[in-house]
PDB file of C-alpha atoms in Angstrom:
ATOM      1  CA  UNK O   1      20.041  83.906  27.495  1.00  0.00           C
ATOM      2  CA  UNK O   2      22.846  82.974  25.091  1.00  0.00           C
ATOM      3  CA  UNK O   3      22.156  80.006  22.817  1.00  0.00           C
ATOM      4  CA  UNK O   4      24.698  78.043  20.768  1.00  0.00           C
ATOM      5  CA  UNK O   5      23.096  79.458  17.599  1.00  0.00           C
ATOM      6  CA  UNK O   6      23.948  82.969  18.817  1.00  0.00           C
ATOM      7  CA  UNK O   7      27.566  82.301  17.871  1.00  0.00           C
ATOM      8  CA  UNK O   8      26.347  82.477  14.256  1.00  0.00           C
ATOM      9  CA  UNK O   9      23.169  84.547  14.559  1.00  0.00           C
ATOM     10  CA  UNK O  10      23.305  86.698  17.708  1.00  0.00           C
ATOM     11  CA  UNK O  11      19.782  87.968  17.046  1.00  0.00           C
ATOM     12  CA  UNK O  12      18.149  84.527  16.690  1.00  0.00           C
ATOM     13  CA  UNK O  13      15.004  84.086  18.782  1.00  0.00           C
ATOM     14  CA  UNK O  14      14.591  81.316  21.342  1.00  0.00           C
ATOM     15  CA  UNK O  15      11.335  80.196  19.726  1.00  0.00           C
ATOM     16  CA  UNK O  16      11.069  79.138  16.084  1.00  0.00           C
ATOM     17  CA  UNK O  17       8.036  79.454  13.828  1.00  0.00           C
ATOM     18  CA  UNK O  18       7.465  76.070  12.177  1.00  0.00           C
ATOM     19  CA  UNK O  19       5.722  76.329   8.801  1.00  0.00           C
ATOM     20  CA  UNK O  20       4.923  72.692   8.093  1.00  0.00           C
ATOM     21  CA  UNK O  21       1.263  73.436   7.351  1.00  0.00           C
ATOM     22  CA  UNK O  22       1.544  76.597   5.290  1.00  0.00           C
ATOM     23  CA  UNK O  23       0.043  76.468   1.816  1.00  0.00           C
ATOM     24  CA  UNK O  24      -3.239  74.762   2.556  1.00  0.00           C
ATOM     25  CA  UNK O  25      -4.017  71.019   2.670  1.00  0.00           C
ATOM     26  CA  UNK O  26      -1.330  68.535   1.651  1.00  0.00           C
ATOM     27  CA  UNK O  27      -3.666  66.968  -0.920  1.00  0.00           C
ATOM     28  CA  UNK O  28      -4.322  70.128  -2.961  1.00  0.00           C
ATOM     29  CA  UNK O  29      -1.922  71.086  -5.767  1.00  0.00           C
ATOM     30  CA  UNK O  30      -1.919  74.884  -5.639  1.00  0.00           C
ATOM     31  CA  UNK O  31      -1.805  77.741  -3.180  1.00  0.00           C
ATOM     32  CA  UNK O  32      -4.427  80.464  -2.960  1.00  0.00           C
ATOM     33  CA  UNK O  33      -4.429  84.094  -1.963  1.00  0.00           C
ATOM     34  CA  UNK O  34      -5.758  83.192   1.474  1.00  0.00           C
ATOM     35  CA  UNK O  35      -2.678  81.027   2.053  1.00  0.00           C
ATOM     36  CA  UNK O  36      -0.397  83.995   1.431  1.00  0.00           C
ATOM     37  CA  UNK O  37      -2.587  86.145   3.705  1.00  0.00           C
ATOM     38  CA  UNK O  38      -2.279  83.505   6.405  1.00  0.00           C
ATOM     39  CA  UNK O  39       1.505  83.481   6.032  1.00  0.00           C
ATOM     40  CA  UNK O  40       1.577  87.282   6.303  1.00  0.00           C
ATOM     41  CA  UNK O  41      -0.486  87.232   9.507  1.00  0.00           C
ATOM     42  CA  UNK O  42       1.648  84.478  10.997  1.00  0.00           C
ATOM     43  CA  UNK O  43       5.038  85.959  10.133  1.00  0.00           C
ATOM     44  CA  UNK O  44       4.137  89.510  11.165  1.00  0.00           C
ATOM     45  CA  UNK O  45       2.705  88.242  14.463  1.00  0.00           C
ATOM     46  CA  UNK O  46       5.849  86.202  15.042  1.00  0.00           C
ATOM     47  CA  UNK O  47       8.045  89.237  14.455  1.00  0.00           C
ATOM     48  CA  UNK O  48       5.809  91.363  16.698  1.00  0.00           C
ATOM     49  CA  UNK O  49       6.401  88.988  19.610  1.00  0.00           C
ATOM     50  CA  UNK O  50      10.111  88.520  18.912  1.00  0.00           C
ATOM     51  CA  UNK O  51      10.210  85.306  16.865  1.00  0.00           C
ATOM     52  CA  UNK O  52      12.463  85.704  13.842  1.00  0.00           C
ATOM     53  CA  UNK O  53      13.548  82.157  12.922  1.00  0.00           C
ATOM     54  CA  UNK O  54      11.390  80.467  10.259  1.00  0.00           C
ATOM     55  CA  UNK O  55      11.529  76.695   9.765  1.00  0.00           C
ATOM     56  CA  UNK O  56      10.562  75.058   6.456  1.00  0.00           C
ATOM     57  CA  UNK O  57      11.266  71.931   4.400  1.00  0.00           C
ATOM     58  CA  UNK O  58      10.978  71.202   0.714  1.00  0.00           C
ATOM     59  CA  UNK O  59       8.397  68.473   1.403  1.00  0.00           C
ATOM     60  CA  UNK O  60       6.058  70.532   3.610  1.00  0.00           C
ATOM     61  CA  UNK O  61       2.638  70.502   1.925  1.00  0.00           C
ATOM     62  CA  UNK O  62       4.538  69.063  -1.054  1.00  0.00           C
ATOM     63  CA  UNK O  63       6.496  72.265  -1.692  1.00  0.00           C
ATOM     64  CA  UNK O  64       3.590  74.640  -1.137  1.00  0.00           C
ATOM     65  CA  UNK O  65       4.881  75.854   2.241  1.00  0.00           C
ATOM     66  CA  UNK O  66       8.067  77.179   0.631  1.00  0.00           C
ATOM     67  CA  UNK O  67       6.103  78.518  -2.333  1.00  0.00           C
ATOM     68  CA  UNK O  68       3.695  80.351  -0.017  1.00  0.00           C
ATOM     69  CA  UNK O  69       6.581  81.930   1.852  1.00  0.00           C
ATOM     70  CA  UNK O  70       8.156  82.868  -1.467  1.00  0.00           C
ATOM     71  CA  UNK O  71       4.990  84.555  -2.662  1.00  0.00           C
ATOM     72  CA  UNK O  72       4.854  86.427   0.641  1.00  0.00           C
ATOM     73  CA  UNK O  73       8.422  87.643   0.088  1.00  0.00           C
ATOM     74  CA  UNK O  74       7.471  88.828  -3.396  1.00  0.00           C
ATOM     75  CA  UNK O  75       4.594  90.795  -1.902  1.00  0.00           C
ATOM     76  CA  UNK O  76       6.397  92.048   1.211  1.00  0.00           C
ATOM     77  CA  UNK O  77      10.111  91.896   0.386  1.00  0.00           C
ATOM     78  CA  UNK O  78      11.164  93.752   3.522  1.00  0.00           C
ATOM     79  CA  UNK O  79       9.993  90.847   5.700  1.00  0.00           C
ATOM     80  CA  UNK O  80      12.828  88.658   4.454  1.00  0.00           C
ATOM     81  CA  UNK O  81      15.380  91.093   5.863  1.00  0.00           C
ATOM     82  CA  UNK O  82      14.086  90.480   9.397  1.00  0.00           C
ATOM     83  CA  UNK O  83      14.091  86.678   9.260  1.00  0.00           C
ATOM     84  CA  UNK O  84      16.533  83.828   9.726  1.00  0.00           C
ATOM     85  CA  UNK O  85      15.335  81.317   7.158  1.00  0.00           C
ATOM     86  CA  UNK O  86      16.020  77.598   7.459  1.00  0.00           C
ATOM     87  CA  UNK O  87      14.759  74.784   5.266  1.00  0.00           C
ATOM     88  CA  UNK O  88      15.385  71.059   4.859  1.00  0.00           C
ATOM     89  CA  UNK O  89      16.092  68.697   1.988  1.00  0.00           C
ATOM     90  CA  UNK O  90      16.688  64.959   1.724  1.00  0.00           C
ATOM     91  CA  UNK O  91      13.267  63.260   1.840  1.00  0.00           C
ATOM     92  CA  UNK O  92      11.434  62.094  -1.282  1.00  0.00           C
ATOM     93  CA  UNK O  93       7.718  61.553  -0.736  1.00  0.00           C
ATOM     94  CA  UNK O  94       5.155  59.601  -2.716  1.00  0.00           C
ATOM     95  CA  UNK O  95       3.164  59.997  -4.971  1.00  0.00           C
ATOM     96  CA  UNK O  96       5.813  61.908  -6.959  1.00  0.00           C
ATOM     97  CA  UNK O  97       8.242  59.083  -6.239  1.00  0.00           C
ATOM     98  CA  UNK O  98       7.288  55.415  -6.337  1.00  0.00           C
ATOM     99  CA  UNK O  99       8.410  54.843  -2.767  1.00  0.00           C
ATOM    100  CA  UNK O 100       9.089  57.234   0.079  1.00  0.00           C
ATOM    101  CA  UNK O 101      12.820  57.326   0.707  1.00  0.00           C
ATOM    102  CA  UNK O 102      15.788  59.474   1.728  1.00  0.00           C
ATOM    103  CA  UNK O 103      18.358  60.853  -0.687  1.00  0.00           C
ATOM    104  CA  UNK O 104      21.490  62.725   0.366  1.00  0.00           C
ATOM    105  CA  UNK O 105      23.274  62.113  -2.913  1.00  0.00           C
ATOM    106  CA  UNK O 106      25.130  65.063  -4.337  1.00  0.00           C
ATOM    107  CA  UNK O 107      22.844  65.331  -7.343  1.00  0.00           C
ATOM    108  CA  UNK O 108      19.645  65.317  -5.317  1.00  0.00           C
ATOM    109  CA  UNK O 109      20.871  67.784  -2.697  1.00  0.00           C
ATOM    110  CA  UNK O 110      21.895  70.160  -5.476  1.00  0.00           C
ATOM    111  CA  UNK O 111      18.568  69.812  -7.278  1.00  0.00           C
ATOM    112  CA  UNK O 112      16.529  70.116  -4.075  1.00  0.00           C
ATOM    113  CA  UNK O 113      18.362  73.197  -2.762  1.00  0.00           C
ATOM    114  CA  UNK O 114      18.026  75.005  -6.075  1.00  0.00           C
ATOM    115  CA  UNK O 115      14.322  74.121  -6.196  1.00  0.00           C
ATOM    116  CA  UNK O 116      13.786  75.429  -2.660  1.00  0.00           C
ATOM    117  CA  UNK O 117      15.503  78.713  -3.449  1.00  0.00           C
ATOM    118  CA  UNK O 118      13.390  79.063  -6.582  1.00  0.00           C
ATOM    119  CA  UNK O 119      10.156  78.463  -4.651  1.00  0.00           C
ATOM    120  CA  UNK O 120      11.239  80.954  -2.009  1.00  0.00           C
ATOM    121  CA  UNK O 121      12.098  83.615  -4.592  1.00  0.00           C
ATOM    122  CA  UNK O 122      15.342  84.068  -2.723  1.00  0.00           C
ATOM    123  CA  UNK O 123      19.059  83.762  -3.415  1.00  0.00           C
ATOM    124  CA  UNK O 124      20.117  81.877  -0.331  1.00  0.00           C
ATOM    125  CA  UNK O 125      19.064  79.933   2.753  1.00  0.00           C
ATOM    126  CA  UNK O 126      20.489  81.072   6.041  1.00  0.00           C
ATOM    127  CA  UNK O 127      20.600  77.486   7.341  1.00  0.00           C
ATOM    128  CA  UNK O 128      20.310  74.356   5.201  1.00  0.00           C
ATOM    129  CA  UNK O 129      19.139  71.240   7.035  1.00  0.00           C
ATOM    130  CA  UNK O 130      19.633  67.649   5.922  1.00  0.00           C
ATOM    131  CA  UNK O 131      16.236  66.256   6.893  1.00  0.00           C
ATOM    132  CA  UNK O 132      16.985  62.592   7.636  1.00  0.00           C
ATOM    133  CA  UNK O 133      20.066  60.334   7.633  1.00  0.00           C
ATOM    134  CA  UNK O 134      20.438  58.459   4.364  1.00  0.00           C
ATOM    135  CA  UNK O 135      22.010  54.999   4.840  1.00  0.00           C
ATOM    136  CA  UNK O 136      23.153  55.107   1.192  1.00  0.00           C
ATOM    137  CA  UNK O 137      24.934  58.447   1.544  1.00  0.00           C
ATOM    138  CA  UNK O 138      28.440  58.590   0.059  1.00  0.00           C
ATOM    139  CA  UNK O 139      30.220  60.980   2.428  1.00  0.00           C
ATOM    140  CA  UNK O 140      32.688  62.567   0.005  1.00  0.00           C
ATOM    141  CA  UNK O 141      30.065  62.989  -2.726  1.00  0.00           C
ATOM    142  CA  UNK O 142      27.617  64.627  -0.316  1.00  0.00           C
ATOM    143  CA  UNK O 143      30.287  66.856   1.207  1.00  0.00           C
ATOM    144  CA  UNK O 144      31.541  67.983  -2.207  1.00  0.00           C
ATOM    145  CA  UNK O 145      28.032  68.922  -3.326  1.00  0.00           C
ATOM    146  CA  UNK O 146      27.383  70.831  -0.111  1.00  0.00           C
ATOM    147  CA  UNK O 147      30.676  72.708  -0.362  1.00  0.00           C
ATOM    148  CA  UNK O 148      29.933  73.674  -3.955  1.00  0.00           C
ATOM    149  CA  UNK O 149      26.473  74.964  -3.004  1.00  0.00           C
ATOM    150  CA  UNK O 150      28.011  76.895  -0.126  1.00  0.00           C
ATOM    151  CA  UNK O 151      30.649  78.434  -2.366  1.00  0.00           C
ATOM    152  CA  UNK O 152      27.860  79.460  -4.753  1.00  0.00           C
ATOM    153  CA  UNK O 153      26.180  81.275  -1.875  1.00  0.00           C
ATOM    154  CA  UNK O 154      23.143  78.983  -1.816  1.00  0.00           C
ATOM    155  CA  UNK O 155      23.299  78.583   1.978  1.00  0.00           C
ATOM    156  CA  UNK O 156      25.301  80.103   4.811  1.00  0.00           C
ATOM    157  CA  UNK O 157      25.390  77.358   7.450  1.00  0.00           C
ATOM    158  CA  UNK O 158      24.641  73.644   7.549  1.00  0.00           C
ATOM    159  CA  UNK O 159      22.429  71.759  10.007  1.00  0.00           C
ATOM    160  CA  UNK O 160      20.936  68.295  10.408  1.00  0.00           C
ATOM    161  CA  UNK O 161      17.707  66.782  11.606  1.00  0.00           C
ATOM    162  CA  UNK O 162      17.095  63.439  13.331  1.00  0.00           C
ATOM    163  CA  UNK O 163      20.800  62.541  13.525  1.00  0.00           C
ATOM    164  CA  UNK O 164      22.812  61.137  16.391  1.00  0.00           C
ATOM    165  CA  UNK O 165      26.219  62.310  17.576  1.00  0.00           C
ATOM    166  CA  UNK O 166      28.244  59.889  15.446  1.00  0.00           C
ATOM    167  CA  UNK O 167      26.405  60.841  12.269  1.00  0.00           C
ATOM    168  CA  UNK O 168      26.969  64.545  12.902  1.00  0.00           C
ATOM    169  CA  UNK O 169      30.674  64.037  13.622  1.00  0.00           C
ATOM    170  CA  UNK O 170      31.019  61.830  10.514  1.00  0.00           C
ATOM    171  CA  UNK O 171      29.511  64.497   8.274  1.00  0.00           C
ATOM    172  CA  UNK O 172      31.446  67.330   9.925  1.00  0.00           C
ATOM    173  CA  UNK O 173      34.730  65.468   9.338  1.00  0.00           C
ATOM    174  CA  UNK O 174      34.301  65.886   5.580  1.00  0.00           C
ATOM    175  CA  UNK O 175      33.020  69.448   5.312  1.00  0.00           C
ATOM    176  CA  UNK O 176      34.443  72.799   6.380  1.00  0.00           C
ATOM    177  CA  UNK O 177      31.083  74.518   6.840  1.00  0.00           C
ATOM    178  CA  UNK O 178      30.073  74.234  10.517  1.00  0.00           C
ATOM    179  CA  UNK O 179      27.052  72.136  11.419  1.00  0.00           C
ATOM    180  CA  UNK O 180      25.216  74.585  13.634  1.00  0.00           C
ATOM    181  CA  UNK O 181      22.008  72.769  14.672  1.00  0.00           C
ATOM    182  CA  UNK O 182      20.352  69.392  15.126  1.00  0.00           C
ATOM    183  CA  UNK O 183      16.565  69.119  15.119  1.00  0.00           C
ATOM    184  CA  UNK O 184      15.090  66.202  17.090  1.00  0.00           C
ATOM    185  CA  UNK O 185      11.717  65.311  18.552  1.00  0.00           C
ATOM    186  CA  UNK O 186      11.795  66.441  22.180  1.00  0.00           C
ATOM    187  CA  UNK O 187       8.908  67.282  24.485  1.00  0.00           C
ATOM    188  CA  UNK O 188       7.278  66.364  27.767  1.00  0.00           C
ATOM    189  CA  UNK O 189       5.621  63.491  25.880  1.00  0.00           C
ATOM    190  CA  UNK O 190       8.801  62.480  24.081  1.00  0.00           C
ATOM    191  CA  UNK O 191      11.254  62.810  26.946  1.00  0.00           C
ATOM    192  CA  UNK O 192      13.711  60.027  26.201  1.00  0.00           C
ATOM    193  CA  UNK O 193      16.380  62.737  26.022  1.00  0.00           C
ATOM    194  CA  UNK O 194      15.988  62.955  29.804  1.00  0.00           C
ATOM    195  CA  UNK O 195      15.661  59.189  30.276  1.00  0.00           C
ATOM    196  CA  UNK O 196      18.992  58.733  28.504  1.00  0.00           C
ATOM    197  CA  UNK O 197      20.609  60.797  31.248  1.00  0.00           C
ATOM    198  CA  UNK O 198      18.905  59.337  34.315  1.00  0.00           C
ATOM    199  CA  UNK O 199      18.864  55.618  33.448  1.00  0.00           C
ATOM    200  CA  UNK O 200      22.593  55.206  32.842  1.00  0.00           C
ATOM    201  CA  UNK O 201      23.857  51.772  33.916  1.00  0.00           C
ATOM    202  CA  UNK O 202      20.314  50.399  34.057  1.00  0.00           C
ATOM    203  CA  UNK O 203      18.789  47.701  31.816  1.00  0.00           C
ATOM    204  CA  UNK O 204      15.810  49.962  31.086  1.00  0.00           C
ATOM    205  CA  UNK O 205      18.152  52.293  29.188  1.00  0.00           C
ATOM    206  CA  UNK O 206      18.361  49.708  26.403  1.00  0.00           C
ATOM    207  CA  UNK O 207      14.749  50.553  25.520  1.00  0.00           C
ATOM    208  CA  UNK O 208      15.462  54.265  25.281  1.00  0.00           C
ATOM    209  CA  UNK O 209      14.628  55.741  21.886  1.00  0.00           C
ATOM    210  CA  UNK O 210      16.874  58.809  22.170  1.00  0.00           C
ATOM    211  CA  UNK O 211      20.346  58.446  20.602  1.00  0.00           C
ATOM    212  CA  UNK O 212      22.742  57.937  23.498  1.00  0.00           C
ATOM    213  CA  UNK O 213      25.089  60.819  24.212  1.00  0.00           C
ATOM    214  CA  UNK O 214      23.702  63.060  21.468  1.00  0.00           C
ATOM    215  CA  UNK O 215      22.483  65.716  23.886  1.00  0.00           C
ATOM    216  CA  UNK O 216      25.908  65.989  25.491  1.00  0.00           C
ATOM    217  CA  UNK O 217      27.711  65.929  22.149  1.00  0.00           C
ATOM    218  CA  UNK O 218      25.640  68.810  20.798  1.00  0.00           C
ATOM    219  CA  UNK O 219      26.212  70.863  23.935  1.00  0.00           C
ATOM    220  CA  UNK O 220      29.949  70.217  23.855  1.00  0.00           C
ATOM    221  CA  UNK O 221      30.289  70.901  20.119  1.00  0.00           C
ATOM    222  CA  UNK O 222      28.158  74.056  20.173  1.00  0.00           C
ATOM    223  CA  UNK O 223      25.442  72.489  18.022  1.00  0.00           C
ATOM    224  CA  UNK O 224      22.074  74.131  18.669  1.00  0.00           C
ATOM    225  CA  UNK O 225      19.393  71.635  19.679  1.00  0.00           C
ATOM    226  CA  UNK O 226      16.008  72.363  18.119  1.00  0.00           C
ATOM    227  CA  UNK O 227      12.905  70.448  19.159  1.00  0.00           C
ATOM    228  CA  UNK O 228      10.182  69.468  16.721  1.00  0.00           C
ATOM    229  CA  UNK O 229       6.816  68.559  18.215  1.00  0.00           C
ATOM    230  CA  UNK O 230       7.636  70.483  21.434  1.00  0.00           C
ATOM    231  CA  UNK O 231       3.983  70.924  22.450  1.00  0.00           C
ATOM    232  CA  UNK O 232       3.229  67.240  21.774  1.00  0.00           C
ATOM    233  CA  UNK O 233       0.386  68.129  19.401  1.00  0.00           C
ATOM    234  CA  UNK O 234      -1.623  69.589  22.280  1.00  0.00           C
ATOM    235  CA  UNK O 235      -1.585  66.319  24.228  1.00  0.00           C
ATOM    236  CA  UNK O 236      -1.457  68.066  27.614  1.00  0.00           C
ATOM    237  CA  UNK O 237      -3.633  71.042  26.797  1.00  0.00           C
ATOM    238  CA  UNK O 238      -6.929  69.193  26.463  1.00  0.00           C
ATOM    239  CA  UNK O 239      -6.867  69.476  22.670  1.00  0.00           C
ATOM    240  CA  UNK O 240      -6.250  65.760  22.193  1.00  0.00           C
ATOM    241  CA  UNK O 241      -8.094  62.917  23.907  1.00  0.00           C
ATOM    242  CA  UNK O 242      -6.097  60.148  25.575  1.00  0.00           C
ATOM    243  CA  UNK O 243      -6.885  57.051  27.623  1.00  0.00           C
ATOM    244  CA  UNK O 244      -3.328  56.812  28.915  1.00  0.00           C
ATOM    245  CA  UNK O 245      -3.374  57.226  32.699  1.00  0.00           C
ATOM    246  CA  UNK O 246       0.025  58.956  32.739  1.00  0.00           C
ATOM    247  CA  UNK O 247      -1.105  61.463  30.117  1.00  0.00           C
ATOM    248  CA  UNK O 248      -4.350  62.114  32.012  1.00  0.00           C
ATOM    249  CA  UNK O 249      -2.465  62.704  35.266  1.00  0.00           C
ATOM    250  CA  UNK O 250       0.122  64.909  33.558  1.00  0.00           C
ATOM    251  CA  UNK O 251      -2.571  66.940  31.810  1.00  0.00           C
ATOM    252  CA  UNK O 252      -4.137  67.680  35.183  1.00  0.00           C
ATOM    253  CA  UNK O 253      -0.758  68.695  36.610  1.00  0.00           C
ATOM    254  CA  UNK O 254      -0.011  70.922  33.610  1.00  0.00           C
ATOM    255  CA  UNK O 255      -3.378  72.617  34.096  1.00  0.00           C
ATOM    256  CA  UNK O 256      -2.624  73.161  37.788  1.00  0.00           C
ATOM    257  CA  UNK O 257       0.747  74.752  37.021  1.00  0.00           C
ATOM    258  CA  UNK O 258      -0.794  76.837  34.228  1.00  0.00           C
ATOM    259  CA  UNK O 259      -3.133  78.407  36.768  1.00  0.00           C
ATOM    260  CA  UNK O 260      -0.285  78.883  39.225  1.00  0.00           C
ATOM    261  CA  UNK O 261       2.031  80.546  36.690  1.00  0.00           C
ATOM    262  CA  UNK O 262      -0.746  82.472  34.949  1.00  0.00           C
ATOM    263  CA  UNK O 263      -0.224  80.874  31.558  1.00  0.00           C
ATOM    264  CA  UNK O 264      -1.822  78.527  29.038  1.00  0.00           C
ATOM    265  CA  UNK O 265      -1.059  74.796  29.357  1.00  0.00           C
ATOM    266  CA  UNK O 266       1.082  74.762  26.198  1.00  0.00           C
ATOM    267  CA  UNK O 267       3.310  77.429  27.741  1.00  0.00           C
ATOM    268  CA  UNK O 268       3.936  75.142  30.719  1.00  0.00           C
ATOM    269  CA  UNK O 269       4.816  72.262  28.379  1.00  0.00           C
ATOM    270  CA  UNK O 270       7.271  74.513  26.543  1.00  0.00           C
ATOM    271  CA  UNK O 271       8.673  75.904  29.787  1.00  0.00           C
ATOM    272  CA  UNK O 272       9.379  72.329  30.931  1.00  0.00           C
ATOM    273  CA  UNK O 273      11.386  71.694  27.762  1.00  0.00           C
ATOM    274  CA  UNK O 274      13.266  74.998  27.944  1.00  0.00           C
ATOM    275  CA  UNK O 275      14.150  74.522  31.613  1.00  0.00           C
ATOM    276  CA  UNK O 276      16.767  72.013  30.450  1.00  0.00           C
ATOM    277  CA  UNK O 277      20.285  73.567  30.412  1.00  0.00           C
ATOM    278  CA  UNK O 278      20.850  72.488  26.793  1.00  0.00           C
ATOM    279  CA  UNK O 279      19.033  75.705  25.790  1.00  0.00           C
ATOM    280  CA  UNK O 280      16.705  73.965  23.351  1.00  0.00           C
ATOM    281  CA  UNK O 281      14.912  75.985  20.663  1.00  0.00           C
ATOM    282  CA  UNK O 282      11.296  74.760  20.290  1.00  0.00           C
ATOM    283  CA  UNK O 283       9.851  74.742  16.763  1.00  0.00           C
ATOM    284  CA  UNK O 284       6.227  75.858  17.068  1.00  0.00           C
ATOM    285  CA  UNK O 285       4.263  74.170  14.299  1.00  0.00           C
ATOM    286  CA  UNK O 286       1.126  76.269  14.427  1.00  0.00           C
ATOM    287  CA  UNK O 287      -0.765  78.469  11.992  1.00  0.00           C
ATOM    288  CA  UNK O 288      -2.823  79.982  14.812  1.00  0.00           C
ATOM    289  CA  UNK O 289      -1.569  83.433  15.828  1.00  0.00           C
ATOM    290  CA  UNK O 290      -3.313  83.282  19.209  1.00  0.00           C
ATOM    291  CA  UNK O 291      -1.614  79.984  20.012  1.00  0.00           C
ATOM    292  CA  UNK O 292       1.689  81.505  18.961  1.00  0.00           C
ATOM    293  CA  UNK O 293       1.176  84.395  21.366  1.00  0.00           C
ATOM    294  CA  UNK O 294       0.206  82.129  24.266  1.00  0.00           C
ATOM    295  CA  UNK O 295       3.238  79.926  23.615  1.00  0.00           C
ATOM    296  CA  UNK O 296       5.508  82.966  23.793  1.00  0.00           C
ATOM    297  CA  UNK O 297       4.522  83.295  27.463  1.00  0.00           C
ATOM    298  CA  UNK O 298       6.769  80.286  28.116  1.00  0.00           C
ATOM    299  CA  UNK O 299       9.782  82.574  27.840  1.00  0.00           C
ATOM    300  CA  UNK O 300       8.771  84.270  31.081  1.00  0.00           C
ATOM    301  CA  UNK O 301       8.252  81.047  33.063  1.00  0.00           C
ATOM    302  CA  UNK O 302      11.013  79.477  35.123  1.00  0.00           C
ATOM    303  CA  UNK O 303       9.652  76.226  36.515  1.00  0.00           C
ATOM    304  CA  UNK O 304      11.001  75.302  39.924  1.00  0.00           C
ATOM    305  CA  UNK O 305      13.143  72.185  40.102  1.00  0.00           C
ATOM    306  CA  UNK O 306      10.358  70.446  42.059  1.00  0.00           C
ATOM    307  CA  UNK O 307       7.729  71.330  39.467  1.00  0.00           C
ATOM    308  CA  UNK O 308       9.996  70.181  36.644  1.00  0.00           C
ATOM    309  CA  UNK O 309      10.616  66.815  38.273  1.00  0.00           C
ATOM    310  CA  UNK O 310       6.974  66.381  39.237  1.00  0.00           C
ATOM    311  CA  UNK O 311       5.987  66.695  35.564  1.00  0.00           C
ATOM    312  CA  UNK O 312       8.695  64.218  34.599  1.00  0.00           C
ATOM    313  CA  UNK O 313       7.570  61.702  37.227  1.00  0.00           C
ATOM    314  CA  UNK O 314       3.950  62.163  36.207  1.00  0.00           C
ATOM    315  CA  UNK O 315       4.543  61.323  32.546  1.00  0.00           C
ATOM    316  CA  UNK O 316       6.881  58.463  33.522  1.00  0.00           C
ATOM    317  CA  UNK O 317       4.209  57.059  35.814  1.00  0.00           C
ATOM    318  CA  UNK O 318       6.808  56.438  38.491  1.00  0.00           C
ATOM    319  CA  UNK O 319       9.482  58.210  40.455  1.00  0.00           C
ATOM    320  CA  UNK O 320      12.924  58.802  38.996  1.00  0.00           C
ATOM    321  CA  UNK O 321      15.432  56.003  39.838  1.00  0.00           C
TER     322      UNK O 321
END
C-alpha cells in the first residue's frame, strides 16, 4: 500500500516505533546500560518485523530517550543506516523551566535541534517535527530558522504535530521545505476524526474535538497522517479498567473480532484505525517486543465494512446518524 510519506521515503513502514518511554523513568536523571540494551532489543525486533520508522521527541524522558538511542547508535552504528529517524521540538517542560510552555521561536528551535542531534550522536534528523502550535510564534522568524537548519543539513524534511489544516498551510506558506506529516491523536477511543465527517450539518458537530477539515486537507496536500495513542493505552485489550458502558461493550466486541480474525485485541484496534482510506501510520508507544509483534499482525487484517461500523457504533453508544 502506498502512503503519502512514500513520496519522500519509499521504504517507510506503515507502523512506527514510538520511543516515548526509552531511557528509564521520567524522574531519574541518567540512563543505564539496561536502557541501551532495551533499545537494542526493541529496535532490532522492529526491524525484524519490518518497522523502520523511529519516533522521538526532545522532551521524552527529559531527553533520555534521544540519549539512549544515541548511545545505541554509538554501539551499533549500522542500525542507523536502516532507520528513518524523526524527532520533535517545541515544548519546554518543568522543572527545568518555571512553567510548561511551547516555544517555536527561531532561537529555541535552533538550540533544541542542535541538542537533539548531539544526544543522538548523529548529523541529521530525517524528519523534524514541531511538537505543538505556539500562539506566540513569529512566522518569518520561525521559517528563517528552519530554513537555515535545513541548509546546514540538520534535517531533511519538516513535519508538525497537533496542528490543524490552517496552521499547516500558514507555516508551509513561509517555508520551501515540504511539510510531510502531521501527528494527531487518533484511535478507536479518540475517533472524533470520524465524527467530524459523519456529523456535518448537525449541532453535535460543534462539540467535536477534531480540527474540522484537517483530515481532508492532509489527504489532499499529501501530508502523511500519523496517529499517537493508536491503541488507546490498552483500553480495549483488558489492560485498563473502565466503568464506561460503551468501553465495556466495545472491549467485548474487540475480543470477539480478535478471536474471529485470529489476532490480539490491540491488532483489531489498530486494524480499525488503518481501515480508514487516509492511510494513517500508527505510532506504537511500547517497549514490549511481544506487544510490538502482536501489533504487527494488524497489517494482515482487513476489517469488513460491517465490522468497522459496528466498532464505531459500539464506542459511540448509538447508531451513526
